[in-house]
Amino acid sequence: MNQHGALDTQTSIQVMEILKEISKDKLIIMVTHNPELAMQYSSRIIKILDGRITDDSNPVDMNANEIYNEVDTNRYRRTSMKFHTAVRLSLNNLMTKKGRTILTSFAGSIGIIGIALILSLSSGVQDYITRVQEETLTSYPLTIEENSIDLTAAMSAHMETEVKAKEKREDDGKIHSNNTITDTLSIMSSKVQSNNLKQFKKYIEGNSSKIKDYVTAIGYEYNLDLQLYKSDIDKEIVKVNPNTVLESVGIPTSYMGMNMMMGEVWSELFENDEINNKMYQIVSGRMPEKYNEVVILVDENNKISDYVLYALGVKDQKELEAMYKKIGEGEKVETKEESYTYEELLNLSYKLLLNTDYYERINNIWVDKSEDENFLREKLKKAEEIRVVGIVKPKEGWTGNNSELGGILYTNDLEKYVIQKINDSYIVKEQKGRPNVNVITGLEFSKDEFSMDKLSDEQKMYLQSLPPEQLATIIASYKEQAEATYESTLLKLGSVDLTKPSAINIYANDFQAKEEVKKIIEDYNERQRKSGKEGNVITYSDLVGMLMTSVTAIVDMISYVLIAFVSISLVVSSIMIGIITYISVLERTKEIGILRAIGASKKDISRVFNAETLIVGLVAGGLGIGITLLLNIPINMVIENLANVSNISSLPPVGGALLVLISVVLTMVAGLIPAKFASKKDPVEALRTE
């Protein structure tokens, strides 16, 4: 207003714009001394001078009663300001104070930035844990063994025992033993459970089980070691599986933790060719198509461990033996990297012996001749040949057993072939036909110690004909077999029942599928308990799942604590926004009076200031999310350089949207009291404010 109490031109234009917005379908009468505004915004202009009408742009000839009767009184309802009008007014006000608005929004975004960064790291770590679990599902499946231990129950019982031991104090002047080992062994033995894998295998392969819908493969292990030798037997006989390379050169498996680092060189492929094709990339040659074909596994850089090369007989094991002796004598050992062509590796082949091939029947006695080099050489000349037909490496993103060391992969058909041949052998058939007699010794199974008196005259005569070295070996074998049982003898011979695996490995499609498999196993156990068949209840181990669950719980706990601390800044910023909104109310007192004077209700005034806090909250939230996304870029770069883990800080879209919503809600809540205060201002008093 000017000094005479009239509105200036700019204010009048703003008022007319507001009236134009709120007067749709309503009758609004406005008095003004500005003819330009009247011509621009009015639909009908009446000029009055000294209380008399001097001009009417739309004169009416009807009398007052007729006018009144024809006017639709329902059209003239109470005026109301639309929300977008309130937003526009608030936006105009904020734009006039750009500096303060930006600083307020930035201050409000600090808390959002803190929480968003925590969410980004937490989400990224959770995604990384999930990726690790999915990548290791092939290396660490759900394993169900014939004899397993309930690790969770055992650990809980062990912790309870330790707590009780600490609480028990001895003050009798004596030193008492702490039964750590015996208590642990007692607890572990009480938690050992035998799994009926024969029944569970039948359930898996039956129509009632839905496990196959959630798995990539199901692997069955049997108590069988493939007996494989290097095919070149003219110079020396080299056994390549089971792996004996360390023992053959005199290196103990405990040396430098080698028993943990080195595994078996020969391992089995999945039965599902589609899975093998997803996991392995062919470097040269092809995948196995027959039972007697295998492939060599190298790492992602086309490298293979020298340990594997020694084990496979590619490198001379005598070199390793000489190297070990030099180390023992304190001499320096020089190593060099060697390379091999694809053709050199694809020309490798091996000889397969059955467990039963080591035995020869002499005078109705089955003699173990595995130490007889001439006997082995003759057997190997006639043995089945296993040929290398391809070289493969893991595809990107997959890490399997021995994928870094390398090795040889064979098919399940080879294992089935060996089992079938062993079960068809004469010695196994004889043993199964005489379950009470150990066919290797010719004696009945007994718990008594071995005695020469138990041998038949024919056996004694044969032993007397042997040289002292062979006689000592045979007697040692007899003593070993004295404690044998029917089952252990069949196991030694390699006889396996395909319906009764020693372990079942379940490879889930992904982490969620693994949880579904667990539910199916629990349902199976529950049905067995209800049927009174406790012996069929299955106990399984999920080592990676246990470890990752603990890590996930720790990450969640840390995230919650950090978010709780950072949330304090949100409360502080909300209070600050409330104070700034109150200051804005004081600054706009005259505007409030004008709005009320032209018909704005208390609700309209509240809506104007609520819209202002909404805009501030929206800008603060958007600013916080934008800054967080920018900060994630250098954070990811630093972490990738330090830990070689990419994209560890990643804000989930849903989390970002929720944080923006929280920012808007908090700022609007903070502005409710100032908005209510503004709506209660008396319009007359507000207009008088300077």
Tab-separated table of N, CA and C in Angstrom, residues 368-451:
chain	number	residue	atom	x	y	z
A	368	ASP	N	45.790	-109.509	-1.403
A	368	ASP	CA	45.926	-108.111	-1.824
A	368	ASP	C	47.329	-107.909	-2.395
A	369	LYS	N	47.419	-107.665	-3.685
A	369	LYS	CA	48.707	-107.537	-4.356
A	369	LYS	C	48.924	-106.103	-4.869
A	370	SER	N	48.348	-105.118	-4.141
A	370	SER	CA	48.484	-103.719	-4.555
A	370	SER	C	49.917	-103.217	-4.456
A	371	GLU	N	50.760	-103.913	-3.671
A	371	GLU	CA	52.157	-103.498	-3.529
A	371	GLU	C	53.078	-104.256	-4.487
A	372	ASP	N	52.516	-105.184	-5.237
A	372	ASP	CA	53.310	-105.966	-6.181
A	372	ASP	C	53.379	-105.209	-7.509
A	373	GLU	N	54.538	-104.625	-7.802
A	373	GLU	CA	54.684	-103.766	-8.976
A	373	GLU	C	54.468	-104.537	-10.276
A	374	ASN	N	54.993	-105.750	-10.356
A	374	ASN	CA	54.821	-106.550	-11.570
A	374	ASN	C	53.354	-106.910	-11.792
A	375	PHE	N	52.684	-107.245	-10.702
A	375	PHE	CA	51.256	-107.577	-10.796
A	375	PHE	C	50.466	-106.364	-11.285
A	376	LEU	N	50.774	-105.173	-10.723
A	376	LEU	CA	50.073	-103.953	-11.119
A	376	LEU	C	50.344	-103.617	-12.579
A	377	ARG	N	51.583	-103.798	-13.006
A	377	ARG	CA	51.933	-103.456	-14.390
A	377	ARG	C	51.129	-104.325	-15.374
A	378	GLU	N	50.989	-105.589	-15.056
A	378	GLU	CA	50.215	-106.473	-15.918
A	378	GLU	C	48.737	-106.081	-15.926
A	379	LYS	N	48.229	-105.695	-14.766
A	379	LYS	CA	46.832	-105.268	-14.677
A	379	LYS	C	46.601	-103.976	-15.461
A	380	LEU	N	47.557	-103.039	-15.352
A	380	LEU	CA	47.404	-101.741	-16.013
A	380	LEU	C	47.480	-101.857	-17.531
A	381	LYS	N	48.223	-102.847	-18.021
A	381	LYS	CA	48.299	-103.028	-19.472
A	381	LYS	C	46.929	-103.360	-20.059
A	382	LYS	N	46.096	-104.056	-19.276
A	382	LYS	CA	44.778	-104.470	-19.746
A	382	LYS	C	43.667	-103.536	-19.249
A	383	ALA	N	44.037	-102.505	-18.489
A	383	ALA	CA	43.037	-101.657	-17.840
A	383	ALA	C	42.345	-100.719	-18.821
A	384	GLU	N	41.181	-100.217	-18.406
A	384	GLU	CA	40.410	-99.253	-19.190
A	384	GLU	C	41.188	-97.941	-19.299
A	385	GLU	N	41.188	-97.357	-20.506
A	385	GLU	CA	41.903	-96.099	-20.728
A	385	GLU	C	40.941	-94.918	-20.576
A	386	ILE	N	41.379	-93.928	-19.828
A	386	ILE	CA	40.613	-92.692	-19.630
A	386	ILE	C	41.348	-91.579	-20.371
A	387	ARG	N	40.683	-90.962	-21.336
A	387	ARG	CA	41.338	-89.988	-22.213
A	387	ARG	C	40.876	-88.554	-21.920
A	388	VAL	N	41.815	-87.613	-22.031
A	388	VAL	CA	41.502	-86.182	-21.917
A	388	VAL	C	41.017	-85.695	-23.274
A	389	VAL	N	39.795	-85.136	-23.308
A	389	VAL	CA	39.222	-84.693	-24.590
A	389	VAL	C	39.012	-83.183	-24.655
A	390	GLY	N	39.277	-82.483	-23.570
A	390	GLY	CA	39.052	-81.042	-23.597
A	390	GLY	C	39.733	-80.311	-22.459
A	391	ILE	N	39.840	-79.012	-22.628
A	391	ILE	CA	40.366	-78.116	-21.587
A	391	ILE	C	39.318	-77.043	-21.342
A	392	VAL	N	38.931	-76.852	-20.084
A	392	VAL	CA	37.885	-75.883	-19.747
A	392	VAL	C	38.382	-74.967	-18.641
A	393	LYS	N	37.696	-73.834	-18.501
A	393	LYS	CA	37.972	-72.906	-17.407
A	393	LYS	C	36.650	-72.348	-16.891
A	394	PRO	N	36.621	-71.853	-15.642
A	394	PRO	CA	35.368	-71.314	-15.094
A	394	PRO	C	34.945	-70.056	-15.849
A	395	LYS	N	33.648	-69.931	-16.052
A	395	LYS	CA	33.146	-68.702	-16.652
A	395	LYS	C	33.214	-67.570	-15.634
A	396	GLU	N	33.199	-66.355	-16.122
A	396	GLU	CA	33.358	-65.177	-15.270
A	396	GLU	C	32.258	-65.135	-14.220
A	397	GLY	N	32.653	-64.878	-12.969
A	397	GLY	CA	31.676	-64.756	-11.887
A	397	GLY	C	31.409	-66.043	-11.146
A	398	TRP	N	32.068	-67.157	-11.553
A	398	TRP	CA	31.824	-68.418	-10.865
A	398	TRP	C	33.116	-68.940	-10.283
A	399	THR	N	33.040	-69.398	-9.031
A	399	THR	CA	34.193	-70.005	-8.375
A	399	THR	C	33.765	-71.342	-7.816
A	400	GLY	N	34.368	-72.386	-8.269
A	400	GLY	CA	34.009	-73.722	-7.809
A	400	GLY	C	35.149	-74.369	-7.060
A	401	ASN	N	34.958	-75.630	-6.671
A	401	ASN	CA	35.994	-76.365	-5.970
A	401	ASN	C	37.244	-76.489	-6.837
A	402	ASN	N	38.399	-76.117	-6.252
A	402	ASN	CA	39.687	-76.243	-6.938
A	402	ASN	C	39.756	-75.455	-8.243
A	403	SER	N	38.890	-74.460	-8.410
A	403	SER	CA	38.908	-73.700	-9.666
A	403	SER	C	40.202	-72.905	-9.817
A	404	GLU	N	40.845	-72.546	-8.699
A	404	GLU	CA	42.099	-71.810	-8.772
A	404	GLU	C	43.283	-72.747	-8.962
A	405	LEU	N	43.191	-73.979	-8.447
A	405	LEU	CA	44.282	-74.932	-8.597
A	405	LEU	C	44.224	-75.639	-9.944
A	406	GLY	N	43.016	-75.957	-10.372
A	406	GLY	CA	42.853	-76.748	-11.576
A	406	GLY	C	42.632	-78.206	-11.220
A	407	GLY	N	42.624	-79.072	-12.223
A	407	GLY	CA	42.419	-80.487	-11.968
A	407	GLY	C	41.783	-81.160	-13.164
A	408	ILE	N	41.186	-82.320	-12.904
A	408	ILE	CA	40.507	-83.081	-13.943
A	408	ILE	C	39.063	-83.317	-13.518
A	409	LEU	N	38.143	-83.123	-14.450
A	409	LEU	CA	36.721	-83.321	-14.207
A	409	LEU	C	36.245	-84.532	-14.993
A	410	TYR	N	35.566	-85.441	-14.294
A	410	TYR	CA	35.027	-86.625	-14.943
A	410	TYR	C	33.511	-86.646	-14.798
A	411	THR	N	32.855	-87.505	-15.577
A	411	THR	CA	31.397	-87.545	-15.570
A	411	THR	C	30.880	-88.542	-14.538
A	412	ASN	N	29.613	-88.386	-14.202
A	412	ASN	CA	28.960	-89.320	-13.295
A	412	ASN	C	28.870	-90.715	-13.910
A	413	ASP	N	28.902	-90.786	-15.247
A	413	ASP	CA	28.838	-92.088	-15.923
A	413	ASP	C	30.059	-92.941	-15.596
A	414	LEU	N	31.219	-92.296	-15.408
A	414	LEU	CA	32.422	-93.043	-15.063
A	414	LEU	C	32.266	-93.695	-13.693
A	415	GLU	N	31.736	-92.949	-12.735
A	415	GLU	CA	31.528	-93.491	-11.397
A	415	GLU	C	30.528	-94.650	-11.433
A	416	LYS	N	29.437	-94.479	-12.185
A	416	LYS	CA	28.445	-95.556	-12.299
A	416	LYS	C	29.050	-96.787	-12.970
A	417	TYR	N	29.895	-96.568	-13.973
A	417	TYR	CA	30.540	-97.679	-14.671
A	417	TYR	C	31.413	-98.478	-13.707
A	418	VAL	N	32.210	-97.777	-12.900
A	418	VAL	CA	33.102	-98.440	-11.948
A	418	VAL	C	32.300	-99.220	-10.912
A	419	ILE	N	31.234	-98.608	-10.395
A	419	ILE	CA	30.403	-99.281	-9.388
A	419	ILE	C	29.788	-100.554	-9.956
A	420	GLN	N	29.301	-100.456	-11.172
A	420	GLN	CA	28.679	-101.622	-11.805
A	420	GLN	C	29.691	-102.742	-12.018
A	421	LYS	N	30.890	-102.394	-12.500
A	421	LYS	CA	31.929	-103.391	-12.745
A	421	LYS	C	32.378	-104.056	-11.438
A	422	ILE	N	32.495	-103.260	-10.365
A	422	ILE	CA	32.900	-103.813	-9.068
A	422	ILE	C	31.835	-104.765	-8.540
A	423	ASN	N	30.568	-104.355	-8.628
A	423	ASN	CA	29.495	-105.206	-8.125
A	423	ASN	C	29.362	-106.498	-8.926
A	424	ASP	N	29.817	-106.484	-10.178
A	424	ASP	CA	29.755	-107.687	-11.006
A	424	ASP	C	30.992	-108.568	-10.861
A	425	SER	N	31.972	-108.114	-10.085
A	425	SER	CA	33.205	-108.883	-9.931
A	425	SER	C	32.969	-110.133	-9.085
A	426	TYR	N	33.837	-111.123	-9.283
A	426	TYR	CA	33.669	-112.416	-8.614
A	426	TYR	C	33.839	-112.292	-7.108
A	427	ILE	N	34.830	-111.507	-6.667
A	427	ILE	CA	35.110	-111.413	-5.230
A	427	ILE	C	33.952	-110.749	-4.475
A	428	VAL	N	33.329	-109.732	-5.087
A	428	VAL	CA	32.195	-109.054	-4.435
A	428	VAL	C	30.984	-109.984	-4.384
A	429	LYS	N	30.739	-110.691	-5.465
A	429	LYS	CA	29.613	-111.634	-5.466
A	429	LYS	C	29.825	-112.727	-4.418
A	430	GLU	N	31.078	-113.188	-4.274
A	430	GLU	CA	31.374	-114.204	-3.263
A	430	GLU	C	31.147	-113.662	-1.855
A	431	GLN	N	31.582	-112.387	-1.647
A	431	GLN	CA	31.404	-111.799	-0.321
A	431	GLN	C	29.925	-111.621	0.012
A	432	LYS	N	29.138	-111.175	-0.955
A	432	LYS	CA	27.702	-111.001	-0.715
A	432	LYS	C	27.005	-112.343	-0.523
A	433	GLY	N	27.550	-113.392	-1.155
A	433	GLY	CA	26.961	-114.714	-0.978
A	433	GLY	C	27.341	-115.370	0.333
A	434	ARG	N	28.392	-114.866	0.990
A	434	ARG	CA	28.836	-115.418	2.285
A	434	ARG	C	28.966	-114.268	3.289
A	435	PRO	N	27.859	-113.687	3.732
A	435	PRO	CA	27.905	-112.495	4.603
A	435	PRO	C	28.545	-112.724	5.960
A	436	ASN	N	28.695	-113.979	6.385
A	436	ASN	CA	29.288	-114.248	7.699
A	436	ASN	C	30.793	-114.495	7.631
A	437	VAL	N	31.338	-114.583	6.399
A	437	VAL	CA	32.745	-114.922	6.228
A	437	VAL	C	33.467	-113.798	5.492
A	438	ASN	N	34.631	-113.443	5.977
A	438	ASN	CA	35.478	-112.472	5.298
A	438	ASN	C	36.230	-113.211	4.198
A	439	VAL	N	35.846	-112.957	2.946
A	439	VAL	CA	36.431	-113.718	1.849
A	439	VAL	C	37.900	-113.394	1.640
A	440	ILE	N	38.382	-112.280	2.159
A	440	ILE	CA	39.791	-111.919	1.998
A	440	ILE	C	40.673	-112.814	2.863
A	441	THR	N	40.188	-113.135	4.074
A	441	THR	CA	40.957	-113.999	4.983
A	441	THR	C	40.432	-115.428	5.014
A	442	GLY	N	39.182	-115.585	4.582
A	442	GLY	CA	38.586	-116.914	4.661
A	442	GLY	C	38.077	-117.242	6.043
A	443	LEU	N	38.128	-116.296	6.980
A	443	LEU	CA	37.674	-116.495	8.353
A	443	LEU	C	36.334	-115.815	8.566
A	444	GLU	N	35.597	-116.311	9.554
A	444	GLU	CA	34.327	-115.692	9.898
A	444	GLU	C	34.583	-114.351	10.588
A	445	PHE	N	33.654	-113.436	10.361
A	445	PHE	CA	33.765	-112.137	11.033
A	445	PHE	C	33.673	-112.344	12.533
A	446	SER	N	34.643	-111.798	13.265
A	446	SER	CA	34.677	-111.984	14.714
A	446	SER	C	35.351	-110.786	15.352
A	447	LYS	N	35.056	-110.577	16.611
A	447	LYS	CA	35.668	-109.486	17.362
A	447	LYS	C	36.939	-109.948	18.079
A	448	ASP	N	37.244	-111.225	17.956
A	448	ASP	CA	38.449	-111.757	18.598
A	448	ASP	C	39.693	-111.360	17.815
A	449	GLU	N	40.833	-111.363	18.503
A	449	GLU	CA	42.097	-111.043	17.855
A	449	GLU	C	42.492	-112.148	16.876
A	450	PHE	N	43.294	-111.770	15.896
A	450	PHE	CA	43.725	-112.726	14.871
A	450	PHE	C	44.681	-113.764	15.474
A	451	SER	N	44.495	-115.000	15.047
A	451	SER	CA	45.368	-116.090	15.481
A	451	SER	C	45.604	-117.020	14.303
